[in-house]
Amino acid sequence: MIRIRLRAARSGMIVAAAVLLAGVTAGLAAATPAVAAQAGPQAPRVAIPFGGQLNGAAVTTGGIAWAVGYTPGEALAQRWNGKAWTWESALGVGGSDSDFYSVAAISATNAWAVGYSPSDSANVPLIAHWNGKAWKQVHSPNPGPDGTLLSGVAAVSADDAWAVGQSGTEQNVILHWNGKAWTRVSSPSPGSYDELFAVAATSASNAWAVGETDDASVIHTLILHWNGKAWSQVSSPSPTPTGDFLYGVTATSATNAWAVGYSPSDSANVPLIAHLNGKAWKQVHSPNPGPHGTLLSGVAAVSADDAWAVGQSGTERSVILRWNGKAWTRVSSPSPGSYDELFAVAATSASNAWAVGETDDASVIHTLILHWNGKAWSQVSSPSPTPTGDFLYGVTATSATNAWAVGYSTVYSEGWQTLILHWNGKAWTQVQSPDPVKVSSTELTWNVLQGVAATSAGNAWAVGYDETSAAGSKTMIFHWNGKAWA
């Protein structure tokens, strides 16, 4: 039986959508500086019914972006054309209740999405191709009688792409596109249960796939490598006797790649980071403060030897880790409340970084903003406009005098309004922000921003969702044109 992952939207909230859109927008801004000249385009909010979710995202060097997933009844694909997000119908692709899990894009006229289509007898692998005008389903091999689920896809060129997942017999599946057809390629399945979750490729002779393998007693990490001729298993760190998992992989060259996941324990989950140093995969130590585990929510890098990760310890204190090119270490950070959590971090230089989140003074939750000046982290005064609670989920910075933080304020218990704060080099101030849904004290009315990205003082994007009990959830995208948020 194939394990179905990723459907974790709570109460219809499109949490994954906001996170993925934030990532796509950040990549888009970096790839397309011309966006800065836009005068506050009105990006349409795309309605997603309760239960809908975005699972994967990709952006091309030309600035075209995709976010894919499912909405009740069909696979879902949203496209960014440089000015707005639009819903590109995948109706009929894969049939009823189909689901896209991952997407890879090469250009404006060439993209792949993979997932599965359910049936009475077994899950059927789903591969769809975007030709610049429409999504079309492409025939994909379906190894064995018990179905196949595809979880990851990567593309090197128009005639070289990979898709990975698991067959209904609980063995690895790797498919290859040669420009004409998808075919299954032989791949190692060393355990009694094997599954691949992600794939990354940098050339025709270098690709990596990661996941898990079960030897009938313990689950271990699984890393496979493509050398241009065949897939082979590569030794990978599995540090615990209770099981280890890898869920994501990225590569910049044949000698540099990272894989991430976690190691479970009886008391708490421990983050697992593996690095390819040119010859072998080695576990990179990740500090895990306290006996109750650590959750890392945000990461930012300035250079190859300067990066930050932020989150919360199991004792509900703020956690900040720093990478110096050799090791991750915990750096002292303020925790002013009885409950403190950091959700995001942004850095522009070795002496300028921001981390945002929330702090609870035992009665009300307030915004929390910390700053790194090159020597230490300190708390900076930040607006908390409501007496009922304020939260910050995203932060971005372009210089020492320009930064944005976004989240929401609880006006009523179920009535939330967007919250946007700006740093001008001297102080954080609240900036007026739209609320697509009118806040009510009598019904569920949520306006929430969860991610923000900026390329200059005159160009920034904030993403999130709004939701009502009657209309469900809608994705929400705001643009800053140097004068106002629209």
CSV table of C-alpha atoms in Angstrom, one decimal:
chain,number,residue,atom,x,y,z
A,1,MET,CA,0.0,0.0,0.0
A,2,ILE,CA,1.4,3.4,-1.0
A,3,ARG,CA,1.5,6.0,1.7
A,4,ILE,CA,-0.3,9.2,0.6
A,5,ARG,CA,1.6,12.2,1.8
A,6,LEU,CA,1.1,16.0,1.8
A,7,ARG,CA,-2.6,16.4,2.3
A,8,ALA,CA,-2.4,18.3,5.6
A,9,ALA,CA,-4.5,21.4,5.1
A,10,ARG,CA,-6.1,22.2,8.4
A,11,SER,CA,-9.7,23.4,8.4
A,12,GLY,CA,-9.4,24.2,4.8
A,13,MET,CA,-6.6,26.7,5.4
A,14,ILE,CA,-4.2,26.9,2.5
A,15,VAL,CA,-1.1,27.0,4.6
A,16,ALA,CA,1.1,25.2,2.1
A,17,ALA,CA,-0.1,27.6,-0.6
A,18,ALA,CA,1.2,30.6,1.2
A,19,VAL,CA,4.5,29.1,2.0
A,20,LEU,CA,5.1,27.9,-1.6
A,21,LEU,CA,3.9,31.1,-3.2
A,22,ALA,CA,6.3,33.0,-1.0
A,23,GLY,CA,9.2,30.8,-2.2
A,24,VAL,CA,8.1,31.2,-5.8
A,25,THR,CA,7.7,34.9,-5.5
A,26,ALA,CA,11.2,35.3,-4.0
A,27,GLY,CA,12.7,33.3,-6.8
A,28,LEU,CA,10.7,35.2,-9.4
A,29,ALA,CA,11.9,38.6,-8.1
A,30,ALA,CA,15.5,37.5,-8.2
A,31,ALA,CA,15.2,36.1,-11.7
A,32,THR,CA,13.2,39.0,-13.1
A,33,PRO,CA,14.5,42.5,-12.0
A,34,ALA,CA,12.0,44.1,-14.5
A,35,VAL,CA,9.2,43.3,-12.1
A,36,ALA,CA,10.4,46.3,-10.0
A,37,ALA,CA,9.0,48.6,-12.7
A,38,GLN,CA,5.5,47.2,-12.3
A,39,ALA,CA,3.1,49.8,-10.8
A,40,GLY,CA,1.3,47.6,-8.3
A,41,PRO,CA,-0.3,45.0,-10.6
A,42,GLN,CA,-3.6,43.6,-9.3
A,43,ALA,CA,-2.8,39.9,-8.9
A,44,PRO,CA,-6.1,37.9,-8.9
A,45,ARG,CA,-6.7,35.8,-5.9
A,46,VAL,CA,-7.5,32.3,-7.0
A,47,ALA,CA,-10.3,30.6,-5.1
A,48,ILE,CA,-9.4,27.1,-3.7
A,49,PRO,CA,-12.3,25.2,-2.1
A,50,PHE,CA,-11.9,23.7,1.3
A,51,GLY,CA,-9.4,20.8,1.3
A,52,GLY,CA,-7.4,22.3,-1.6
A,53,GLN,CA,-3.6,22.5,-1.4
A,54,LEU,CA,-0.5,23.4,-3.2
A,55,ASN,CA,2.3,20.8,-3.0
A,56,GLY,CA,5.1,21.8,-5.3
A,57,ALA,CA,6.6,24.9,-7.0
A,58,ALA,CA,9.1,25.8,-9.7
A,59,VAL,CA,10.4,28.9,-11.4
A,60,THR,CA,12.3,29.4,-14.6
A,61,THR,CA,15.3,31.7,-15.2
A,62,GLY,CA,12.9,33.7,-17.4
A,63,GLY,CA,10.6,34.4,-14.5
A,64,ILE,CA,7.7,32.1,-15.3
A,65,ALA,CA,6.6,30.2,-12.2
A,66,TRP,CA,4.2,27.3,-11.4
A,67,ALA,CA,2.6,26.1,-8.2
A,68,VAL,CA,0.8,22.7,-8.4
A,69,GLY,CA,-1.4,20.5,-6.1
A,70,TYR,CA,-5.0,19.5,-6.0
A,71,THR,CA,-8.4,20.9,-5.5
A,72,PRO,CA,-11.4,18.6,-4.8
A,73,GLY,CA,-12.2,16.9,-8.0
A,74,GLU,CA,-9.1,17.6,-10.1
A,75,ALA,CA,-5.3,18.3,-10.2
A,76,LEU,CA,-4.5,22.0,-9.7
A,77,ALA,CA,-1.9,24.2,-11.6
A,78,GLN,CA,-1.4,27.9,-11.0
A,79,ARG,CA,0.9,30.0,-13.3
A,80,TRP,CA,2.8,33.3,-12.8
A,81,ASN,CA,3.2,35.1,-16.1
A,82,GLY,CA,5.2,38.1,-14.8
A,83,LYS,CA,2.2,40.1,-13.9
A,84,ALA,CA,-0.4,37.9,-12.2
A,85,TRP,CA,-1.2,34.4,-11.0
A,86,THR,CA,-3.7,32.5,-13.1
A,87,TRP,CA,-5.4,29.2,-12.8
A,88,GLU,CA,-4.4,27.0,-15.7
A,89,SER,CA,-7.0,24.3,-15.8
A,90,ALA,CA,-5.8,20.7,-15.6
A,91,LEU,CA,-9.4,19.5,-15.9
A,92,GLY,CA,-9.4,16.1,-17.5
A,93,VAL,CA,-5.8,15.5,-16.8
A,94,GLY,CA,-5.7,12.2,-14.9
A,95,GLY,CA,-9.4,12.1,-14.2
A,96,SER,CA,-11.4,12.7,-11.0
A,97,ASP,CA,-9.5,13.4,-7.8
A,98,SER,CA,-6.0,13.5,-9.4
A,99,ASP,CA,-3.2,15.1,-7.5
A,100,PHE,CA,0.0,16.9,-8.6
A,101,TYR,CA,2.9,16.4,-6.1
A,102,SER,CA,5.8,18.1,-7.8
A,103,VAL,CA,6.6,20.4,-10.8
A,104,ALA,CA,9.7,21.2,-12.8
A,105,ALA,CA,9.9,24.0,-15.4
A,106,ILE,CA,12.6,24.6,-18.1
A,107,SER,CA,11.0,27.5,-20.0
A,108,ALA,CA,7.7,29.3,-20.6
A,109,THR,CA,6.7,26.5,-22.9
A,110,ASN,CA,8.1,23.5,-21.2
A,111,ALA,CA,7.1,22.2,-17.8
A,112,TRP,CA,6.3,18.8,-16.2
A,113,ALA,CA,4.0,18.0,-13.3
A,114,VAL,CA,3.8,14.6,-11.6
A,115,GLY,CA,1.5,12.8,-9.1
A,116,TYR,CA,-1.1,10.1,-9.2
A,117,SER,CA,-4.7,9.4,-10.2
A,118,PRO,CA,-6.7,7.1,-7.8
A,119,SER,CA,-8.7,4.2,-9.1
A,120,ASP,CA,-10.8,1.4,-7.6
A,121,SER,CA,-7.9,-1.1,-7.9
A,122,ALA,CA,-4.7,0.9,-7.7
A,123,ASN,CA,-3.2,4.4,-7.9
A,124,VAL,CA,-2.1,5.3,-11.5
A,125,PRO,CA,1.0,7.4,-12.0
A,126,LEU,CA,0.2,10.8,-13.5
A,127,ILE,CA,2.6,12.9,-15.7
A,128,ALA,CA,1.4,16.0,-17.4
A,129,HIS,CA,3.3,18.4,-19.7
A,130,TRP,CA,2.8,22.1,-20.3
A,131,ASN,CA,3.4,23.1,-24.0
A,132,GLY,CA,2.9,26.8,-23.6
A,133,LYS,CA,-0.8,26.7,-24.2
A,134,ALA,CA,-2.3,23.8,-22.1
A,135,TRP,CA,-1.6,20.9,-19.8
A,136,LYS,CA,-1.7,17.5,-21.5
A,137,GLN,CA,-1.4,14.2,-19.9
A,138,VAL,CA,1.5,12.1,-21.1
A,139,HIS,CA,1.6,8.3,-21.0
A,140,SER,CA,3.6,7.1,-18.1
A,141,PRO,CA,4.7,3.5,-17.2
A,142,ASN,CA,2.7,1.9,-14.4
A,143,PRO,CA,5.0,-0.8,-13.0
A,144,GLY,CA,3.1,-3.7,-11.5
A,145,PRO,CA,-0.6,-4.3,-10.9
A,146,ASP,CA,-0.8,-2.4,-7.6
A,147,GLY,CA,-0.3,1.2,-8.9
A,148,THR,CA,2.5,3.8,-8.7
A,149,LEU,CA,2.8,7.2,-7.0
A,150,LEU,CA,5.2,9.8,-8.2
A,151,SER,CA,6.5,12.3,-5.6
A,152,GLY,CA,9.4,14.2,-7.3
A,153,VAL,CA,10.4,15.6,-10.6
A,154,ALA,CA,13.5,17.4,-12.0
A,155,ALA,CA,14.4,18.5,-15.5
A,156,VAL,CA,17.7,19.3,-17.1
A,157,SER,CA,16.6,20.1,-20.6
A,158,ALA,CA,13.7,19.5,-23.1
A,159,ASP,CA,14.9,16.0,-23.6
A,160,ASP,CA,16.2,15.0,-20.2
A,161,ALA,CA,13.9,14.8,-17.1
A,162,TRP,CA,13.4,12.5,-14.2
A,163,ALA,CA,10.5,11.5,-12.0
A,164,VAL,CA,10.7,9.4,-8.8
A,165,GLY,CA,8.3,7.7,-6.4
A,166,GLN,CA,7.1,4.3,-5.3
A,167,SER,CA,5.3,1.3,-6.8
A,168,GLY,CA,2.3,-0.4,-5.2
A,169,THR,CA,4.7,-3.2,-4.3
A,170,GLU,CA,6.6,-0.8,-2.1
A,171,GLN,CA,9.7,-0.6,-4.4
A,172,ASN,CA,11.5,2.5,-5.8
A,173,VAL,CA,10.3,3.8,-9.2
A,174,ILE,CA,12.4,6.1,-11.4
A,175,LEU,CA,11.2,7.2,-14.8
A,176,HIS,CA,13.2,9.1,-17.5
A,177,TRP,CA,12.0,11.4,-20.3
A,178,ASN,CA,14.2,11.3,-23.4
A,179,GLY,CA,12.3,13.9,-25.4
A,180,LYS,CA,9.9,11.4,-26.9
A,181,ALA,CA,8.6,9.1,-24.1
A,182,TRP,CA,8.8,8.3,-20.4
A,183,THR,CA,10.3,4.9,-19.6
A,184,ARG,CA,11.2,3.2,-16.4
A,185,VAL,CA,14.9,3.0,-15.6
A,186,SER,CA,16.2,0.3,-13.4
A,187,SER,CA,17.0,1.5,-9.8
A,188,PRO,CA,18.1,-0.2,-6.6
A,189,SER,CA,15.5,-1.2,-4.0
A,190,PRO,CA,17.6,-2.6,-1.3
A,191,GLY,CA,14.9,-3.0,1.4
A,192,SER,CA,11.6,-4.7,2.1
A,193,TYR,CA,10.0,-1.2,1.8
A,194,ASP,CA,11.6,1.6,-0.4
A,195,GLU,CA,10.3,5.0,-1.3
A,196,LEU,CA,11.9,8.0,-3.1
A,197,PHE,CA,10.5,11.5,-2.3
A,198,ALA,CA,12.7,13.9,-4.2
A,199,VAL,CA,15.1,14.2,-7.1
A,200,ALA,CA,17.6,16.9,-8.2
A,201,ALA,CA,19.7,17.0,-11.4
A,202,THR,CA,22.4,19.3,-12.7
A,203,SER,CA,23.4,17.6,-16.0
A,204,ALA,CA,22.8,14.5,-18.1
A,205,SER,CA,25.4,12.7,-16.0
A,206,ASN,CA,24.6,13.9,-12.5
A,207,ALA,CA,21.3,13.3,-10.7
A,208,TRP,CA,20.4,12.5,-7.1
A,209,ALA,CA,17.3,10.9,-5.6
A,210,VAL,CA,16.6,10.6,-1.9
A,211,GLY,CA,14.1,8.8,0.4
A,212,GLU,CA,13.9,5.8,2.7
A,213,THR,CA,14.6,2.1,2.8
A,214,ASP,CA,13.3,-0.4,5.4
A,215,ASP,CA,15.3,-3.6,6.1
A,216,ALA,CA,12.3,-5.1,7.8
A,217,SER,CA,13.3,-3.8,11.2
A,218,VAL,CA,14.6,-0.2,10.9
A,219,ILE,CA,14.1,2.5,8.3
A,220,HIS,CA,17.3,4.0,6.9
A,221,THR,CA,18.1,7.0,4.7
A,222,LEU,CA,18.4,6.1,1.0
A,223,ILE,CA,20.4,8.1,-1.6
A,224,LEU,CA,20.7,7.0,-5.2
A,225,HIS,CA,23.0,8.6,-7.9
A,226,TRP,CA,22.8,8.7,-11.7
A,227,ASN,CA,26.2,8.8,-13.4
A,228,GLY,CA,25.0,9.1,-17.0
A,229,LYS,CA,24.7,5.3,-17.4
A,230,ALA,CA,23.0,3.8,-14.4
A,231,TRP,CA,21.5,4.5,-10.9
A,232,SER,CA,23.4,3.1,-7.9
A,233,GLN,CA,22.9,3.3,-4.2
A,234,VAL,CA,25.4,5.6,-2.4
A,235,SER,CA,26.3,5.2,1.2
A,236,SER,CA,24.3,7.7,3.3
A,237,PRO,CA,24.2,8.8,6.9
A,238,SER,CA,21.6,6.9,9.1
A,239,PRO,CA,22.7,7.9,12.6
A,240,THR,CA,20.0,6.5,14.8
A,241,PRO,CA,18.8,2.9,15.5
A,242,THR,CA,15.2,4.1,15.5
A,243,GLY,CA,15.0,5.2,11.9
A,244,ASP,CA,16.1,8.0,9.6
A,245,PHE,CA,14.3,9.8,6.7
A,246,LEU,CA,15.4,12.1,3.8
A,247,TYR,CA,12.6,14.2,2.2
A,248,GLY,CA,14.4,16.9,0.2
A,249,VAL,CA,17.5,17.2,-2.0
A,250,THR,CA,19.3,20.0,-3.9
A,251,ALA,CA,22.5,20.1,-5.9
A,252,THR,CA,24.6,22.8,-7.5
A,253,SER,CA,27.2,20.6,-9.1
A,254,ALA,CA,28.5,17.0,-9.2
A,255,THR,CA,30.5,17.7,-6.0
A,256,ASN,CA,28.1,19.8,-3.9
A,257,ALA,CA,24.6,18.7,-2.8
A,258,TRP,CA,22.5,18.8,0.4
A,259,ALA,CA,19.8,16.4,1.6
A,260,VAL,CA,17.5,17.1,4.6
A,261,GLY,CA,15.1,15.1,6.8
A,262,TYR,CA,14.9,14.0,10.4
A,263,SER,CA,15.7,11.2,12.9
A,264,PRO,CA,12.8,10.3,15.3
A,265,SER,CA,13.4,9.4,18.9
A,266,ASP,CA,11.2,8.5,21.9
A,267,SER,CA,11.3,12.1,23.2
A,268,ALA,CA,11.7,14.4,20.2
A,269,ASN,CA,12.5,14.5,16.5
A,270,VAL,CA,16.0,15.5,15.6
A,271,PRO,CA,16.8,17.4,12.4
A,272,LEU,CA,19.0,15.5,9.9
A,273,ILE,CA,21.3,17.3,7.4
A,274,ALA,CA,23.6,15.5,5.0
A,275,HIS,CA,26.1,17.1,2.7
A,276,LEU,CA,28.0,15.8,-0.3
A,277,ASN,CA,31.6,17.1,0.0
A,278,GLY,CA,32.7,15.9,-3.5
A,279,LYS,CA,33.5,12.4,-2.5
A,280,ALA,CA,31.0,11.2,0.1
A,281,TRP,CA,27.8,12.0,1.9
A,282,LYS,CA,28.4,13.1,5.5
A,283,GLN,CA,26.0,14.1,8.2
A,284,VAL,CA,26.5,17.7,9.2
A,285,HIS,CA,25.9,18.3,12.9
A,286,SER,CA,22.7,20.3,13.6
A,287,PRO,CA,22.4,21.6,17.2
A,288,ASN,CA,19.3,20.3,19.0
A,289,PRO,CA,19.0,22.5,22.1
A,290,GLY,CA,17.4,20.9,25.1
A,291,PRO,CA,16.0,17.4,25.8
A,292,HIS,CA,12.7,18.0,24.0
A,293,GLY,CA,13.8,18.6,20.4
A,294,THR,CA,14.0,21.6,18.1
A,295,LEU,CA,11.9,22.8,15.3
A,296,LEU,CA,13.6,24.9,12.6
A,297,SER,CA,11.2,27.1,10.6
A,298,GLY,CA,13.4,29.6,8.6
A,299,VAL,CA,16.8,29.7,6.9
A,300,ALA,CA,18.8,32.4,5.1
A,301,ALA,CA,22.3,32.5,3.6
A,302,VAL,CA,24.6,35.4,2.9
A,303,SER,CA,27.5,33.3,1.4
A,304,ALA,CA,28.9,29.8,1.4
A,305,ASP,CA,30.2,30.4,4.9
A,306,ASP,CA,27.5,32.5,6.5
A,307,ALA,CA,24.0,31.3,7.0
A,308,TRP,CA,21.2,31.4,9.7
A,309,ALA,CA,18.5,29.0,10.8
A,310,VAL,CA,15.8,30.0,13.3
A,311,GLY,CA,13.0,28.2,15.2
A,312,GLN,CA,12.0,27.1,18.6
A,313,SER,CA,13.3,24.6,21.2
A,314,GLY,CA,11.2,22.0,22.9
A,315,THR,CA,11.2,24.2,26.0
A,316,GLU,CA,9.4,27.0,24.0
A,317,ARG,CA,12.4,29.3,23.7
A,318,SER,CA,13.7,31.0,20.6
A,319,VAL,CA,16.5,29.2,18.7
A,320,ILE,CA,19.0,30.7,16.3
A,321,LEU,CA,21.8,28.6,14.6
A,322,ARG,CA,24.6,29.9,12.5
A,323,TRP,CA,26.7,28.2,9.7
A,324,ASN,CA,30.3,29.5,9.5
A,325,GLY,CA,31.4,27.3,6.6
A,326,LYS,CA,32.4,24.5,8.9
A,327,ALA,CA,29.7,23.9,11.4
A,328,TRP,CA,26.3,24.9,12.7
A,329,THR,CA,26.3,26.3,16.2
A,330,ARG,CA,23.7,27.8,18.4
A,331,VAL,CA,23.9,31.6,19.0
A,332,SER,CA,22.5,33.3,22.0
A,333,SER,CA,19.1,35.0,21.3
A,334,PRO,CA,16.6,36.9,23.4
A,335,SER,CA,13.5,35.0,24.7
A,336,PRO,CA,11.6,37.7,26.5
A,337,GLY,CA,8.3,35.9,27.1
A,338,SER,CA,7.0,32.7,28.7
A,339,TYR,CA,6.6,31.4,25.1
A,340,ASP,CA,8.8,32.5,22.2
A,341,GLU,CA,9.0,31.3,18.6
A,342,LEU,CA,10.8,32.5,15.5
A,343,PHE,CA,9.3,31.7,12.1
A,344,ALA,CA,11.6,33.5,9.6
A,345,VAL,CA,15.0,35.1,9.1
A,346,ALA,CA,16.5,37.4,6.4
A,347,ALA,CA,20.1,38.6,6.1
A,348,THR,CA,21.8,41.1,3.8
A,349,SER,CA,25.3,41.0,5.1
A,350,ALA,CA,27.5,39.6,7.9
A,351,SER,CA,26.4,42.4,10.1
A,352,ASN,CA,22.7,42.7,9.2
A,353,ALA,CA,20.1,40.1,9.8
A,354,TRP,CA,16.5,40.0,11.1
A,355,ALA,CA,14.4,37.3,12.7
A,356,VAL,CA,10.7,37.5,13.4
A,357,GLY,CA,8.0,35.6,15.3
A,358,GLU,CA,6.0,35.9,18.4
A,359,THR,CA,6.4,36.3,22.2
A,360,ASP,CA,3.8,35.6,24.9
A,361,ASP,CA,3.9,37.6,28.1
A,362,ALA,CA,1.6,35.0,29.8
A,363,SER,CA,-1.5,37.0,28.8
A,364,VAL,CA,-1.2,38.3,25.2
A,365,ILE,CA,0.9,37.3,22.2
A,366,HIS,CA,3.0,40.2,20.7
A,367,THR,CA,5.2,40.5,17.7
A,368,LEU,CA,8.8,39.6,18.2
A,369,ILE,CA,11.7,41.1,16.1
A,370,LEU,CA,15.3,40.4,16.7
A,371,HIS,CA,18.3,42.0,15.0
A,372,TRP,CA,21.9,40.8,14.4
A,373,ASN,CA,24.5,43.7,14.2
A,374,GLY,CA,27.5,41.5,13.5
A,375,LYS,CA,28.2,40.8,17.2
A,376,ALA,CA,25.0,39.8,18.9
A,377,TRP,CA,21.2,39.4,18.6
A,378,SER,CA,19.0,41.9,20.4
A,379,GLN,CA,15.3,42.5,20.6
A,380,VAL,CA,14.1,45.6,18.7
A,381,SER,CA,10.9,47.4,19.5
A,382,SER,CA,8.1,46.3,17.1
A,383,PRO,CA,4.4,47.4,16.8
A,384,SER,CA,1.8,45.1,18.3
A,385,PRO,CA,-1.4,47.1,17.4
A,386,THR,CA,-4.1,44.9,19.0
A,387,PRO,CA,-4.7,43.9,22.6
A,388,THR,CA,-5.8,40.4,21.5
A,389,GLY,CA,-2.6,39.2,19.8
A,390,ASP,CA,-0.2,39.9,16.9
A,391,PHE,CA,2.0,37.5,14.9
A,392,LEU,CA,4.8,37.8,12.4
A,393,TYR,CA,5.4,34.9,9.9
A,394,GLY,CA,7.7,36.4,7.2
A,395,VAL,CA,10.6,38.8,6.9
A,396,THR,CA,12.7,40.2,4.0
A,397,ALA,CA,15.4,42.8,3.8
A,398,THR,CA,17.2,44.5,0.9
A,399,SER,CA,19.6,46.7,2.9
A,400,ALA,CA,20.3,48.0,6.3
A,401,THR,CA,17.6,50.6,5.8
A,402,ASN,CA,14.8,48.6,4.2
A,403,ALA,CA,13.1,45.6,5.6
A,404,TRP,CA,9.5,44.2,5.8
A,405,ALA,CA,7.8,41.8,8.2
A,406,VAL,CA,4.3,40.4,7.7
A,407,GLY,CA,1.7,38.4,9.6
A,408,TYR,CA,-1.7,39.1,11.1
A,409,SER,CA,-3.5,40.7,14.1
A,410,THR,CA,-6.4,39.1,16.0
A,411,VAL,CA,-9.1,41.8,16.1
A,412,TYR,CA,-11.6,39.2,17.3
A,413,SER,CA,-11.2,35.5,18.3
A,414,GLU,CA,-12.1,34.5,14.7
A,415,GLY,CA,-11.6,37.8,13.0
A,416,TRP,CA,-8.0,38.4,11.8
A,417,GLN,CA,-6.6,41.3,9.7
A,418,THR,CA,-3.3,41.5,7.8
A,419,LEU,CA,-0.3,43.1,9.5
A,420,ILE,CA,2.7,44.6,7.6
A,421,LEU,CA,5.6,46.3,9.4
A,422,HIS,CA,8.4,48.3,7.7
A,423,TRP,CA,12.0,49.1,8.8
A,424,ASN,CA,13.4,52.5,7.6
A,425,GLY,CA,16.8,52.2,9.2
A,426,LYS,CA,15.7,53.7,12.5
A,427,ALA,CA,12.4,52.1,13.6
A,428,TRP,CA,9.8,49.6,12.7
A,429,THR,CA,6.4,51.1,11.9
A,430,GLN,CA,3.0,49.6,10.9
A,431,VAL,CA,2.1,50.3,7.2
A,432,GLN,CA,-1.5,50.2,6.0
A,433,SER,CA,-2.4,46.9,4.4
A,434,PRO,CA,-5.5,45.6,2.6
A,435,ASP,CA,-7.9,43.1,4.1
A,436,PRO,CA,-9.8,41.4,1.2
A,437,VAL,CA,-12.3,39.9,3.7
A,438,LYS,CA,-14.1,42.3,6.0
A,439,VAL,CA,-13.3,41.3,9.6
A,440,SER,CA,-16.4,40.2,11.6
A,441,SER,CA,-16.9,39.5,15.3
A,442,THR,CA,-19.7,37.0,14.5
A,443,GLU,CA,-18.1,34.6,12.0
A,444,LEU,CA,-14.8,33.2,10.8
A,445,THR,CA,-13.0,35.9,8.8
A,446,TRP,CA,-9.3,35.5,8.4
A,447,ASN,CA,-6.8,37.7,6.5
A,448,VAL,CA,-3.3,36.2,7.0
A,449,LEU,CA,0.1,37.0,5.4
A,450,GLN,CA,2.7,34.3,5.7
A,451,GLY,CA,5.6,35.2,3.4
A,452,VAL,CA,7.2,38.3,1.9
A,453,ALA,CA,10.0,39.0,-0.6
A,454,ALA,CA,11.6,42.3,-1.8
A,455,THR,CA,14.1,43.2,-4.5
A,456,SER,CA,14.3,47.0,-3.8
A,457,ALA,CA,12.8,49.8,-1.7
A,458,GLY,CA,10.1,50.1,-4.5
A,459,ASN,CA,9.3,46.5,-5.1
A,460,ALA,CA,8.0,43.9,-2.7
A,461,TRP,CA,5.5,41.0,-2.6
A,462,ALA,CA,3.5,39.6,0.3
A,463,VAL,CA,1.6,36.4,0.1
A,464,GLY,CA,-1.0,34.6,2.3
A,465,TYR,CA,-4.6,33.7,2.3
A,466,ASP,CA,-8.1,34.9,3.3
A,467,GLU,CA,-10.9,32.7,4.5
A,468,THR,CA,-14.5,32.8,5.5
A,469,SER,CA,-16.8,30.0,6.7
A,470,ALA,CA,-19.1,30.7,3.7
A,471,ALA,CA,-16.6,31.1,0.8
A,472,GLY,CA,-13.7,29.0,1.9
A,473,SER,CA,-10.1,30.0,1.2
A,474,LYS,CA,-8.5,32.2,-1.4
A,475,THR,CA,-4.8,32.8,-2.1
A,476,MET,CA,-3.8,36.4,-1.4
A,477,ILE,CA,-1.0,38.3,-3.2
A,478,PHE,CA,-0.1,41.9,-2.4
A,479,HIS,CA,2.4,44.2,-4.2
A,480,TRP,CA,4.4,47.2,-2.9
A,481,ASN,CA,5.1,49.8,-5.6
A,482,GLY,CA,7.1,52.2,-3.4
A,483,LYS,CA,4.1,54.0,-2.2
A,484,ALA,CA,1.3,51.6,-1.2
A,485,TRP,CA,0.4,48.0,-0.8
A,486,ALA,CA,-2.2,46.9,-3.4
